[in-house]
Coordinates of C-alpha atoms in Angstrom, one line a residue:
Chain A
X5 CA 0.0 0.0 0.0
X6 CA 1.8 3.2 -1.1
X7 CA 1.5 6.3 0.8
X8 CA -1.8 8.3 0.4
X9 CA -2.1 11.7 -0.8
X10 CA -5.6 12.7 -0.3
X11 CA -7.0 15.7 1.0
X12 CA -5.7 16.6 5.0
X13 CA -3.9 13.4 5.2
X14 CA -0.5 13.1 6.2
X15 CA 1.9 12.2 3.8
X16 CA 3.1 8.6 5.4
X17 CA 6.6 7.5 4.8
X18 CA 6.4 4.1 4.8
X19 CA 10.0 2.1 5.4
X20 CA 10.3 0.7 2.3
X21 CA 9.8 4.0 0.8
X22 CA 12.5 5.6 3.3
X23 CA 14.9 3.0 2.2
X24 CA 14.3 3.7 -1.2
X25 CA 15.3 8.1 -0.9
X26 CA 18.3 7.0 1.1
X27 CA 19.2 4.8 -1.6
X28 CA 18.8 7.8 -4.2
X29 CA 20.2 10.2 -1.7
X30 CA 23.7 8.2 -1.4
X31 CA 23.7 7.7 -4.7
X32 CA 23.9 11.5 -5.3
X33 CA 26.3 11.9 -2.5
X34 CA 28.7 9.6 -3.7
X35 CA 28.7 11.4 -7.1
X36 CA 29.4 15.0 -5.3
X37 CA 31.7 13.2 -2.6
X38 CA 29.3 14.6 0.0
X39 CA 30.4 11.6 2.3
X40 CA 26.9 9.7 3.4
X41 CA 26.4 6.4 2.9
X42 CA 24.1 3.4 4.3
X43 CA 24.7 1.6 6.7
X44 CA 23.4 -2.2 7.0
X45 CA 22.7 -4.2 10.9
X46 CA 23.8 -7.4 10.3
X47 CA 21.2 -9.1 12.4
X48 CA 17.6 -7.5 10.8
X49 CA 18.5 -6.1 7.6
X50 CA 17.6 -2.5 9.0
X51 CA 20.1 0.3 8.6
X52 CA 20.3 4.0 8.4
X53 CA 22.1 7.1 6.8
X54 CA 25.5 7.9 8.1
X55 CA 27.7 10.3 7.9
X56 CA 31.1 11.6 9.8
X57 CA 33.3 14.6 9.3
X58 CA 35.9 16.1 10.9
X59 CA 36.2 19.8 11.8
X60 CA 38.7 21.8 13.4
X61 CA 37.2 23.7 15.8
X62 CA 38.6 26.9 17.3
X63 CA 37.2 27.1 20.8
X64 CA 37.8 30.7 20.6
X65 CA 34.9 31.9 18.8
X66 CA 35.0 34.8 16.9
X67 CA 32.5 37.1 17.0
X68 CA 29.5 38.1 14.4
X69 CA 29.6 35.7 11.5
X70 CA 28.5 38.1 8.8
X71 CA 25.2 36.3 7.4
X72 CA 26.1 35.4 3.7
X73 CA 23.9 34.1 1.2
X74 CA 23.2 30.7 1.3
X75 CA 26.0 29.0 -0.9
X76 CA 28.5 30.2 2.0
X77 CA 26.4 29.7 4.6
X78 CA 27.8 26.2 4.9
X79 CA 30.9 27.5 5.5
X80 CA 29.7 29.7 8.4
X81 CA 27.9 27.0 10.3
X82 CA 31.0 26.6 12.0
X83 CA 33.3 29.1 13.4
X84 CA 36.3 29.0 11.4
X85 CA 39.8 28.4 12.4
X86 CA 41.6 31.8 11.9
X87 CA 45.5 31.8 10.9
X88 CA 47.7 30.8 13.2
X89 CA 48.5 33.7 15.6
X90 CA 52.0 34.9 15.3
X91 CA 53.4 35.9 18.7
X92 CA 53.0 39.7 18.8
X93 CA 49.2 38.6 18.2
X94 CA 49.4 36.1 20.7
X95 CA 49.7 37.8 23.8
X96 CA 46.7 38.2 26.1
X97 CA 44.3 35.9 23.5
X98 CA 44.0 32.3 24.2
X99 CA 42.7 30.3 22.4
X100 CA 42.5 26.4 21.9
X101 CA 42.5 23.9 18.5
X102 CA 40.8 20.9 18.4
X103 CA 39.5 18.5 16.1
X104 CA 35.9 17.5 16.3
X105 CA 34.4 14.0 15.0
X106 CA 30.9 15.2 13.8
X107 CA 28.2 11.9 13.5
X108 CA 24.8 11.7 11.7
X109 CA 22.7 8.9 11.5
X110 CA 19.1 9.6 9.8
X111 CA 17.2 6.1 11.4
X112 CA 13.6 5.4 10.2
X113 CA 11.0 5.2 13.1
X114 CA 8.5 2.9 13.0
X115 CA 6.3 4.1 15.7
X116 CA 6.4 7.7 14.2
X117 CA 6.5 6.7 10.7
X118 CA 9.2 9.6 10.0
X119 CA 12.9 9.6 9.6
X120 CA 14.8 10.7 12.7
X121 CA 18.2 12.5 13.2
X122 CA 20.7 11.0 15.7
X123 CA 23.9 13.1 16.1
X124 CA 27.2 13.3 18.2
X125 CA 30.9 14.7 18.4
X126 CA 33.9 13.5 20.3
X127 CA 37.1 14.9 20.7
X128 CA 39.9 12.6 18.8
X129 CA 40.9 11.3 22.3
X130 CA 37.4 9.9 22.7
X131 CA 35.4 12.8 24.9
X132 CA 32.2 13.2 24.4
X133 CA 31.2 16.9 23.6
X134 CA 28.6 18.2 25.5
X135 CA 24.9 19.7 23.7
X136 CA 26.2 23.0 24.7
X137 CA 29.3 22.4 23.4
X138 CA 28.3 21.2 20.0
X139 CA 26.0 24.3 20.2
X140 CA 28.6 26.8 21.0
X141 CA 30.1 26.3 17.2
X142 CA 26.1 26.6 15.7
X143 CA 25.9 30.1 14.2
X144 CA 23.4 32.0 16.1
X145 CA 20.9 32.3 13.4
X146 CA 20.4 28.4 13.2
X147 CA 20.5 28.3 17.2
X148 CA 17.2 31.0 16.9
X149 CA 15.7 28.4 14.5
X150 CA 15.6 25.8 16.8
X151 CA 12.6 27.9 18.7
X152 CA 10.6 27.9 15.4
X153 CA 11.1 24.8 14.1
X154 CA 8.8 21.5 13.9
X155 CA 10.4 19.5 16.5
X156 CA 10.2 20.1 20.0
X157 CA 13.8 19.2 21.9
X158 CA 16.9 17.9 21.1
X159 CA 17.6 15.3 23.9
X160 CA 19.8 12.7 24.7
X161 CA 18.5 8.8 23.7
X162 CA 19.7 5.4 23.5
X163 CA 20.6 4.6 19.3
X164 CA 18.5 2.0 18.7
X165 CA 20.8 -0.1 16.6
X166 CA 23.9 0.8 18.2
X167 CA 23.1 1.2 21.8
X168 CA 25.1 4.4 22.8
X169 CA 23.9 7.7 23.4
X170 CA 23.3 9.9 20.7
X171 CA 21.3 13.4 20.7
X172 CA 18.2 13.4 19.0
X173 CA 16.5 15.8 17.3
X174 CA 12.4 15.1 18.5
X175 CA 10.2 14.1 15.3
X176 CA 7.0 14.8 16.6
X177 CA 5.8 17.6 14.2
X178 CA 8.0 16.5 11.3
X179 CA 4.7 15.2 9.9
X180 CA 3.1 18.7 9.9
X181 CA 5.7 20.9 8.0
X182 CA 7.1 18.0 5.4
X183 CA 2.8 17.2 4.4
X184 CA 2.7 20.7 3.6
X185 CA 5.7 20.9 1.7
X186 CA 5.3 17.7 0.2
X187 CA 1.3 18.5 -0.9
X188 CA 2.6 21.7 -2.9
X189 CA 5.6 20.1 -5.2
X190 CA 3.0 17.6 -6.3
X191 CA 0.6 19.7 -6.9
X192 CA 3.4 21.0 -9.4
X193 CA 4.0 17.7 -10.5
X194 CA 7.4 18.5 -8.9
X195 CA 9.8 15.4 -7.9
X196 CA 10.8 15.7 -4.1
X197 CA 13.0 13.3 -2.4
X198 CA 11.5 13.3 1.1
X199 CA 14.9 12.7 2.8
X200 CA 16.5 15.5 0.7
X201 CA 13.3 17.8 1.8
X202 CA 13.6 16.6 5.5
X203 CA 17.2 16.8 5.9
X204 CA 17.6 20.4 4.7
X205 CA 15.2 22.0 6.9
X206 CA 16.6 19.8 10.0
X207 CA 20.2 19.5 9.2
X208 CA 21.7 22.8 9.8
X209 CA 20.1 23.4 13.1
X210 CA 22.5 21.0 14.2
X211 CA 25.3 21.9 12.0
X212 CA 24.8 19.9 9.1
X213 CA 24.3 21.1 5.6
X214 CA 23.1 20.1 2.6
X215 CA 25.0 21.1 -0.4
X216 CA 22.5 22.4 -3.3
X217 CA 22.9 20.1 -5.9
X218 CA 20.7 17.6 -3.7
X219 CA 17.7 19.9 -4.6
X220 CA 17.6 18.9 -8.3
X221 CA 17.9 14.6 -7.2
X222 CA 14.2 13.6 -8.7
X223 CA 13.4 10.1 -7.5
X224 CA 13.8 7.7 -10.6
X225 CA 10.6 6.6 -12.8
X226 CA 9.7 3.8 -10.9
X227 CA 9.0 5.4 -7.8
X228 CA 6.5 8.1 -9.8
X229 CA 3.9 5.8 -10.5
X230 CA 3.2 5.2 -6.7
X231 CA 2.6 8.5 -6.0
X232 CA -0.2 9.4 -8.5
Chain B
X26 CA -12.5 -10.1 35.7
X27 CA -11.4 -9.5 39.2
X28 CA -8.3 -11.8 38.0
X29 CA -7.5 -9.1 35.7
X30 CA -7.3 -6.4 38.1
X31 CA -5.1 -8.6 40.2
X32 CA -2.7 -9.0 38.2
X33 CA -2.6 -5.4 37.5
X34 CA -1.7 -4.6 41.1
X35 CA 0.9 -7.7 41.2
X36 CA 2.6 -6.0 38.0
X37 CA 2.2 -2.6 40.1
X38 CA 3.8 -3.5 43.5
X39 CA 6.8 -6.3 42.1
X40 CA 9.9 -5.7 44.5
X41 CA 13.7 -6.6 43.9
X42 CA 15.8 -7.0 47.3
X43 CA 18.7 -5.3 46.4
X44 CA 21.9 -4.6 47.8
X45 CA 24.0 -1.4 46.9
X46 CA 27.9 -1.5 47.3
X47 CA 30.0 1.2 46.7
X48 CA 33.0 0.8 43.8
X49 CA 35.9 -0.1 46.1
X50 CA 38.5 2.5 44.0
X51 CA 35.9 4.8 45.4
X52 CA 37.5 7.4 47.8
X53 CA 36.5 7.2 51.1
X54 CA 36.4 8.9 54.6
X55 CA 35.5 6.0 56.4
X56 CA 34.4 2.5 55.8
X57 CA 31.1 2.5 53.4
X58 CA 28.4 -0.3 54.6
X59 CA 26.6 -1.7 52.0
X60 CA 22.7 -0.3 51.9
X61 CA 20.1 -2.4 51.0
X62 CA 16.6 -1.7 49.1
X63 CA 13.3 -3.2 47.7
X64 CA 13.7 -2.0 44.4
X65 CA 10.0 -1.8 43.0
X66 CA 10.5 -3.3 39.4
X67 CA 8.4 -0.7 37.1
X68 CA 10.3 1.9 38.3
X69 CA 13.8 3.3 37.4
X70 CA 17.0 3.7 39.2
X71 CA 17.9 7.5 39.4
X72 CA 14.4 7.7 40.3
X73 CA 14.6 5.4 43.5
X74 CA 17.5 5.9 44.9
X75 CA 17.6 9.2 46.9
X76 CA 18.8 7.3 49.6
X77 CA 21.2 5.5 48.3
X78 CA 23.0 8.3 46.9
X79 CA 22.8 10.3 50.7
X80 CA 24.1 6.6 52.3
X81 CA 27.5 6.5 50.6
X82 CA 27.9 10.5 50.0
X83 CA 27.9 10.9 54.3
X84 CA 31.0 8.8 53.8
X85 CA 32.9 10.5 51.1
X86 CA 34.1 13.8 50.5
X87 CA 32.3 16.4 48.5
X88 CA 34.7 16.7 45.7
X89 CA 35.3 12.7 44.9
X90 CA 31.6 12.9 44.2
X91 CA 29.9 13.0 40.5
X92 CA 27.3 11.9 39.0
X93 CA 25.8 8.5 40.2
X94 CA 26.1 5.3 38.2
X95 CA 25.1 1.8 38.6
X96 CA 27.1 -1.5 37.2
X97 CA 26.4 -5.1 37.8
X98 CA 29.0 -7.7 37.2
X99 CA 30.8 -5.0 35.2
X100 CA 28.1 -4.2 33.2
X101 CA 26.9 -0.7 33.2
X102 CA 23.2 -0.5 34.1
X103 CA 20.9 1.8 31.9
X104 CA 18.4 3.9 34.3
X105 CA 16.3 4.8 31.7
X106 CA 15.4 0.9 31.4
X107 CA 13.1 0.4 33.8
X108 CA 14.6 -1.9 37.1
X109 CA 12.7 -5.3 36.8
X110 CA 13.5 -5.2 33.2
X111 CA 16.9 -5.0 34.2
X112 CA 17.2 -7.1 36.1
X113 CA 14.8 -10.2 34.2
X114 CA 17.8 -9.4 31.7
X115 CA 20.9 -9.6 33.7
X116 CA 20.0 -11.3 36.8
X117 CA 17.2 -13.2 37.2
X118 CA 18.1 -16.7 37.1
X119 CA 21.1 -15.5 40.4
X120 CA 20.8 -15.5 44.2
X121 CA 19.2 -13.0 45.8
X122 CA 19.4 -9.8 46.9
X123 CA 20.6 -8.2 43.6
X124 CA 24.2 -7.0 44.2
X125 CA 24.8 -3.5 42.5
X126 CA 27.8 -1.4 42.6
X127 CA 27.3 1.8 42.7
X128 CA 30.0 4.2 41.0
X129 CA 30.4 8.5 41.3
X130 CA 33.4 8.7 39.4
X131 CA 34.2 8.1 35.7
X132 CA 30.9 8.3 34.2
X133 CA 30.6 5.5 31.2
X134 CA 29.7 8.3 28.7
X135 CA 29.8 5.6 25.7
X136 CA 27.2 3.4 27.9
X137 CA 24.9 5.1 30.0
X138 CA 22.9 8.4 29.2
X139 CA 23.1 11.7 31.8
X140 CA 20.3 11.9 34.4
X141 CA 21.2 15.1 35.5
X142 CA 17.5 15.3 37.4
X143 CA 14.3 14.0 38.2
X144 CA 13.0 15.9 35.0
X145 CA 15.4 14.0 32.6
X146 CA 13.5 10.8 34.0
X147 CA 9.6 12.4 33.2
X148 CA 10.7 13.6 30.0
X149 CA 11.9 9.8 29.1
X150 CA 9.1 8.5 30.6
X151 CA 6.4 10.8 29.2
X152 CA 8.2 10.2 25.7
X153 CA 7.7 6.4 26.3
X154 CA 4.2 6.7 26.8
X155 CA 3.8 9.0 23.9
X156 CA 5.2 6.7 21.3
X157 CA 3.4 3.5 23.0
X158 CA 0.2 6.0 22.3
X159 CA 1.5 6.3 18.6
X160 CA 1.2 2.8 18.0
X161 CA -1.9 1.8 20.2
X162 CA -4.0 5.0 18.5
X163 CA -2.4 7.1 16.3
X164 CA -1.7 9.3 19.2
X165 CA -5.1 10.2 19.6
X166 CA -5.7 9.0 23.2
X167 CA -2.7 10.6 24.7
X168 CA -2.7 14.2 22.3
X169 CA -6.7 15.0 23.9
X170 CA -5.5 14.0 27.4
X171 CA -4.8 17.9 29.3
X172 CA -1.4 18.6 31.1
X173 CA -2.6 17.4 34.5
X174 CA -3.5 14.2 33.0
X175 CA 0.4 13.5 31.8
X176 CA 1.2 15.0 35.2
X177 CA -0.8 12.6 37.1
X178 CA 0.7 9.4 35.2
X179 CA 4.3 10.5 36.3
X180 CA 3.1 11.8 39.6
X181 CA 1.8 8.1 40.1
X182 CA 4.7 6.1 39.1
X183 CA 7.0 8.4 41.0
X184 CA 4.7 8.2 44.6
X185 CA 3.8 4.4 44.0
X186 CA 0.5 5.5 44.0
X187 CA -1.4 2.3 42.1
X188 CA -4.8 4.5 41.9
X189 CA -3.9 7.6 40.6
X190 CA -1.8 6.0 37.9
X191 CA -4.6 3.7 36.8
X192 CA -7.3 6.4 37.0
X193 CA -5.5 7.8 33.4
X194 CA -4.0 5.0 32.4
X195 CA -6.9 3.2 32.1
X196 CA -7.9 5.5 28.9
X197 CA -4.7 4.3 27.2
X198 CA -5.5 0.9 27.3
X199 CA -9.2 0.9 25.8
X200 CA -9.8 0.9 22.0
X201 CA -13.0 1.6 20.0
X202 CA -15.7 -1.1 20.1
X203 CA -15.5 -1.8 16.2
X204 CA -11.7 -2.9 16.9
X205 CA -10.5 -5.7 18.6
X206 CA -7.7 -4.3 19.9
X207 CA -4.9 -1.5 19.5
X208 CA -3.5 -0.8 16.1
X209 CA -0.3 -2.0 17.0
X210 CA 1.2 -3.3 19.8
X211 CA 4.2 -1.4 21.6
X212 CA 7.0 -4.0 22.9
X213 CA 10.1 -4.1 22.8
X214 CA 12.6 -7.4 22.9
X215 CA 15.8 -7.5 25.1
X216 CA 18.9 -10.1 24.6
X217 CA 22.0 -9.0 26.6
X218 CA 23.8 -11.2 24.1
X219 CA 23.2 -8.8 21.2
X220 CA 25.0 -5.0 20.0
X221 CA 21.4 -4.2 19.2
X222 CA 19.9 -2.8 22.1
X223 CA 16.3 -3.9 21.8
X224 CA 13.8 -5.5 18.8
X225 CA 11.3 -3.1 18.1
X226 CA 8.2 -3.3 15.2
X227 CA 5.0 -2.7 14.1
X228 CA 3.3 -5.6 15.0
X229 CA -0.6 -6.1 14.9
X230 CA -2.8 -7.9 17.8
X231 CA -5.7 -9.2 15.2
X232 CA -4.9 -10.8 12.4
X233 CA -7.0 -10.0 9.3
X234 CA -9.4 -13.0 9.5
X235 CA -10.0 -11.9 13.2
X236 CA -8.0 -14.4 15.6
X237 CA -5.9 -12.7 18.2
X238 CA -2.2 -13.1 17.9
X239 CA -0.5 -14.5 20.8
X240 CA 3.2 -13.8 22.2
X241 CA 4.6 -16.4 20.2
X242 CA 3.1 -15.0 17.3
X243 CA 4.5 -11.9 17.8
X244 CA 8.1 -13.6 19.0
X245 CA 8.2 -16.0 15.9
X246 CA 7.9 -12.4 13.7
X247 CA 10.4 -10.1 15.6
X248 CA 12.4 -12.6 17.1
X249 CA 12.8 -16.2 15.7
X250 CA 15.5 -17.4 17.4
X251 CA 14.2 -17.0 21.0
X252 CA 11.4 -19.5 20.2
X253 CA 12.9 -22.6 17.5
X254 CA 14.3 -25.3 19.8
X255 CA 17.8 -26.0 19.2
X256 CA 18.4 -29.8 19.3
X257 CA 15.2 -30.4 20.2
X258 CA 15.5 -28.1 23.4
X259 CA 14.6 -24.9 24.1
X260 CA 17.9 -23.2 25.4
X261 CA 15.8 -19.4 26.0
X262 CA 13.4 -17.8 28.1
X263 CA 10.9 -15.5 27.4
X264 CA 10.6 -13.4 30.3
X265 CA 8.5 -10.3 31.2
X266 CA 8.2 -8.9 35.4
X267 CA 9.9 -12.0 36.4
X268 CA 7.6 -14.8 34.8
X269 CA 7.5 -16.9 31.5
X270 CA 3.6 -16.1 30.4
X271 CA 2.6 -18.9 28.0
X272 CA 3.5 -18.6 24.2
X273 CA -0.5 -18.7 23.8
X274 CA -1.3 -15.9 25.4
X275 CA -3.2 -13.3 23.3
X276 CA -0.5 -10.6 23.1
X277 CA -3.5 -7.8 23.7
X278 CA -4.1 -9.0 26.3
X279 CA -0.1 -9.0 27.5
X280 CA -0.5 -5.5 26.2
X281 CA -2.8 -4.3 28.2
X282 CA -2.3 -6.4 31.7
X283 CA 1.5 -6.6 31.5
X284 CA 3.1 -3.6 30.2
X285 CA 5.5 -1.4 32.0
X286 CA 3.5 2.2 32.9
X287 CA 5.1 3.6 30.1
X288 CA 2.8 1.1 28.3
X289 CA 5.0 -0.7 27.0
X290 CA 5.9 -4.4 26.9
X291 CA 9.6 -4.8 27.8
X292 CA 10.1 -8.5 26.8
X293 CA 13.1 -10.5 27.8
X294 CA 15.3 -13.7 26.1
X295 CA 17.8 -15.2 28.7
X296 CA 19.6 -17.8 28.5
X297 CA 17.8 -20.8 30.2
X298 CA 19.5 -22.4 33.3
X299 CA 20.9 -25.6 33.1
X300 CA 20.6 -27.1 37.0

């Protein structure tokens, strides 16, 4: 049974569907080496979207990012790493590099019937960061969207597949904003990939972003003649 | 049936004798006597063990204290699982009291999730009930319940109070007259042996020609293994608050006489003991 389009209704993900965006969504990050790929449990078959990157992360923040358009805002999710200080800069200004492992997992839940996204970062040596540190390098403007957006918290959970804590990013209105969305590209016979959709409105409230090109991946012909 | 409602209240009021030891590399003042507890099984650690925490602070210094963790035979234990599963999981089939150690240094942060406060614990709890709400309606039961309502359910599992719990939980666990049952059945299935932390899916009570589906329908779907006899024996249990309920049970009726107050039904598979 394919998901229903009618009227009010939401617009159900069902898993099989899910599976099939992440499969197109890899596919187009492999060809722009955006680094996600799917990851298979060996036990039930299940799996999810991952992805890990690396930033170095200046834990001396500088101050006002200047808001750029949107191509560069990728850039300035982060706070950049300046030049190395030479010593006449140095003195009285402290500041600390690290590298941070950045983790995304987008798992399907069942109960919800909604993709979900699980995030972390450690320090190289293994150290957790902290939600308010993993915050502290979110440019402000994202941090503000958080209050509007259509999720309520961001807490910590148990992975479900990999047992270790993860932050989560609550799906409980996810079905309110993507039905909306979703309702007008069809009407304009548009071809969204629901993950694609999803993932750029969540992502960079937690420091992910989606390059552009994902906006032009159209689900391949077989998947069309579900949704009619 | 009065049976029913019995078996609510044994569910309600099941106890764990426990015995708390502090972590030996803890630092101490003086000697730290071991302090022991009836743990009540549908409730969760952090949540229960005030006193615990107050026993072995008085005997260390403020300083060598952090935040509280529990470990058993090595194994950190997860508060936000609730205690009898826990302990169906990891100890059942060992003498009792249940030993715990109990750590305040080097959190496990690759293990165990914070619980900074009582409000971390209602916020898991009320999230619980939420999605076991999902599945059983569609969320409809739970999202026309008012504040107070979702107070009183955590209000009740945090005073033990049997009544005031049951007074809104009773709404969850009813289901339109034209149905059968719930839509689907929230459960989840625990094997220590396994990186996967639990087996969780959608899983229907009636079947489409009508018949109810029992537990070892819904086991032979989400968890074969823990039901096909190897050589001829049966080497698992299948255990949920301390018993092993017959594989023909109607899992409805599980649903709605044995879940956990977060509504759900935290299933076990042990090994089975060899005497």
């Amino acid at each position: 049974v394919s998901c229903s389009m009618a009227g009010e209704e939401d617009f159900l993900l069902e898993e099989k569907r899910f599976k099939q965006y992440c499969e197109d969504f890899v596919k187009h990050s492999q060809q722009i080496g955006d680094g996600w790929e799917w990851r298979t449990s060996k036990d039930l078959g299940d799996g999810y979207l991952s992805k890990t990157h690396f930033q170095v992360r200046n834990r001396h923040i500088p101050p006002d990012l200047e808001e750029k358009n949107n191509d560069n805002a990728e850039q300035m999710l982060f706070a950049h790493v300046e030049e190395p200080l030479d010593d006449s800069e140095a003195a009285g200004v402290r500041s600390t590099e690290e590298v941070v492992r950045y983790e995304y997992h987008v798992l399907f839940s069942s109960s919800y019937q909604v993709p979900v996204l699980y995030f972390r970062a450690c320090c190289l040596d293994g150290r957790p960061l902290t939600l308010d540190e993993i915050w502290g390098s979110v440019h402000a403007s994202y941090q503000a969207r958080l209050q509007e957006g259509p999720w309520d918290t961001i807490t910590q959970q148990e992975h479900p597949i990999l047992g270790q804590p993860f932050f989560v990013l609550h799906p409980c209105r996810t079905n309110e904003f993507i039905s909306a969305v979703l309702r007008g590209s069809q009407e304009h016979h548009r071809h969204t990939n629901y993950i694609t959709l999803w993932l750029s409105t969540v992502g960079p409230v937690v420091g992910l972003n989606l390059p552009l090109s994902y906006a032009k991946l159209a689900p391949e012909q077989s998947r069309d003649t579900d949704v009619a | 049936m009065t049976d029913d409602k019995d078996v609510l209240r044994d569910v309600w009021f099941g106890r764990i004798p426990t015995c708390f030891t502090l972590y030996q590399d803890e630092i101490t003042e003086r000697e730290a006597e071991p302090y022991y507890l009836l743990l009540p099984r549908i409730s969760y650690l952090t949540l229960v063990t005030d006193k615990v925490k107050k026993h072995f602070q008085k005997v260390m210094r403020q300083e060598e204290v952090s935040e509280i963790w529990f470990e058993y035979e090595g194994t950190p234990l997860k508060w936000h699982y609730p205690i009898g599963l826990l302990f169906d999981l990891h100890a059942s089939n060992t003498a009792l009291p249940w030993s715990i150690t109990v750590h305040f240094k080097n959190f496990p942060e690759k293990d165990l999730l914070h619980c900074h406060s009582k409000d971390v614990i209602e916020a898991h709890f009320m999230a619980c009930i939420k999605e076991a709400d999902a599945l059983k309606h569609k969320s409809q039961v739970i999202n026309e319940m008012q504040k107070k309502d979702h107070k009183q359910l955590w209000m009740g599992l945090q005073n033990d109070k049997f009544e005031q719990f049951w007074a809104i939980n009773r709404k969850l666990m009813e289901y339109p007259p034209e149905d059968n049952g719930f839509r689907y059945i929230p459960f989840r299935i625990y094997q220590a042996t396994t990186e996967r932390p639990f087996i969780q899916k959608l899983f229907r009570p009636i079947a489409s020609g009508g018949q109810l589906h029992t537990l070892g329908d819904l086991l032979k779907d989400a968890c074969p293994s823990a039901i096909s006899p190897e050589d001829g024996e049966q080497k698992t249990q299948v255990m949920i608050h301390g018993i092993e309920p017959m594989l023909e049970t109607p899992i409805q009726w599980l649903s709605e006489h044995m879940s956990y107050p977060d509504n759900f039904l935290h299933i076990s598979i042990i090994p089975r003991p060899t005497d």
